[in-house]
Amino acid sequence: MAGSSGADGRPRSRLTGDRTSAISAGGYPFAILLMAVVCVSLYVIFKKRDWL
């Protein structure tokens, strides 16, 4: 059997059940926080170099 698809033809995932929803639920706030940290860091760096 070539590939890793389930009995219904859909691709199988290594993460199943509650773990997938827990990871995706925790991933969105982390991504927002990471973007905020990057934006603030760039703002501070640009301000110190007097580029803004």
Short mmCIF file of C-alpha atoms in Angstrom, two decimals:
data_model
loop_
_atom_site.label_atom_id
_atom_site.label_comp_id
_atom_site.label_asym_id
_atom_site.label_seq_id
_atom_site.Cartn_x
_atom_site.Cartn_y
_atom_site.Cartn_z
CA MET A 1 0.00 0.00 0.00
CA ALA A 2 1.54 3.30 -1.14
CA GLY A 3 1.04 6.37 1.02
CA SER A 4 -0.54 6.69 4.43
CA SER A 5 -4.24 7.13 3.91
CA GLY A 6 -6.97 5.77 6.12
CA ALA A 7 -9.80 3.44 5.21
CA ASP A 8 -11.95 6.35 4.05
CA GLY A 9 -9.23 7.68 1.71
CA ARG A 10 -8.33 10.73 3.78
CA PRO A 11 -4.69 11.19 4.81
CA ARG A 12 -3.87 9.96 8.28
CA SER A 13 -2.43 12.31 10.87
CA ARG A 14 -0.02 11.43 13.64
CA LEU A 15 -1.95 13.64 16.06
CA THR A 16 -5.48 12.53 16.70
CA GLY A 17 -8.30 13.27 19.08
CA ASP A 18 -8.02 15.78 21.88
CA ARG A 19 -4.32 16.47 21.42
CA THR A 20 -4.91 18.11 18.04
CA SER A 21 -7.51 20.53 19.37
CA ALA A 22 -5.36 21.30 22.41
CA ILE A 23 -2.37 22.12 20.23
CA SER A 24 -4.33 24.27 17.81
CA ALA A 25 -6.09 26.06 20.69
CA GLY A 26 -2.74 26.89 22.30
CA GLY A 27 -1.05 27.74 19.01
CA TYR A 28 -3.14 30.78 18.08
CA PRO A 29 -2.46 32.85 21.23
CA PHE A 30 1.22 31.88 20.99
CA ALA A 31 1.37 33.11 17.40
CA ILE A 32 -0.26 36.43 18.35
CA LEU A 33 2.16 36.85 21.25
CA LEU A 34 5.13 36.02 19.04
CA MET A 35 4.05 38.57 16.43
CA ALA A 36 3.64 41.21 19.14
CA VAL A 37 7.14 40.51 20.50
CA VAL A 38 8.66 40.77 17.02
CA CYS A 39 6.83 44.02 16.28
CA VAL A 40 7.84 45.64 19.57
CA SER A 41 11.44 44.46 19.15
CA LEU A 42 11.67 45.92 15.66
CA TYR A 43 10.09 49.17 16.84
CA VAL A 44 12.64 49.51 19.65
CA ILE A 45 15.57 48.72 17.34
CA PHE A 46 14.39 51.16 14.68
CA LYS A 47 13.76 53.87 17.30
CA LYS A 48 17.29 53.46 18.74
CA ARG A 49 18.80 53.83 15.27
CA ASP A 50 16.60 56.89 14.66
CA TRP A 51 15.00 55.32 11.61
CA LEU A 52 11.49 56.25 12.81
#
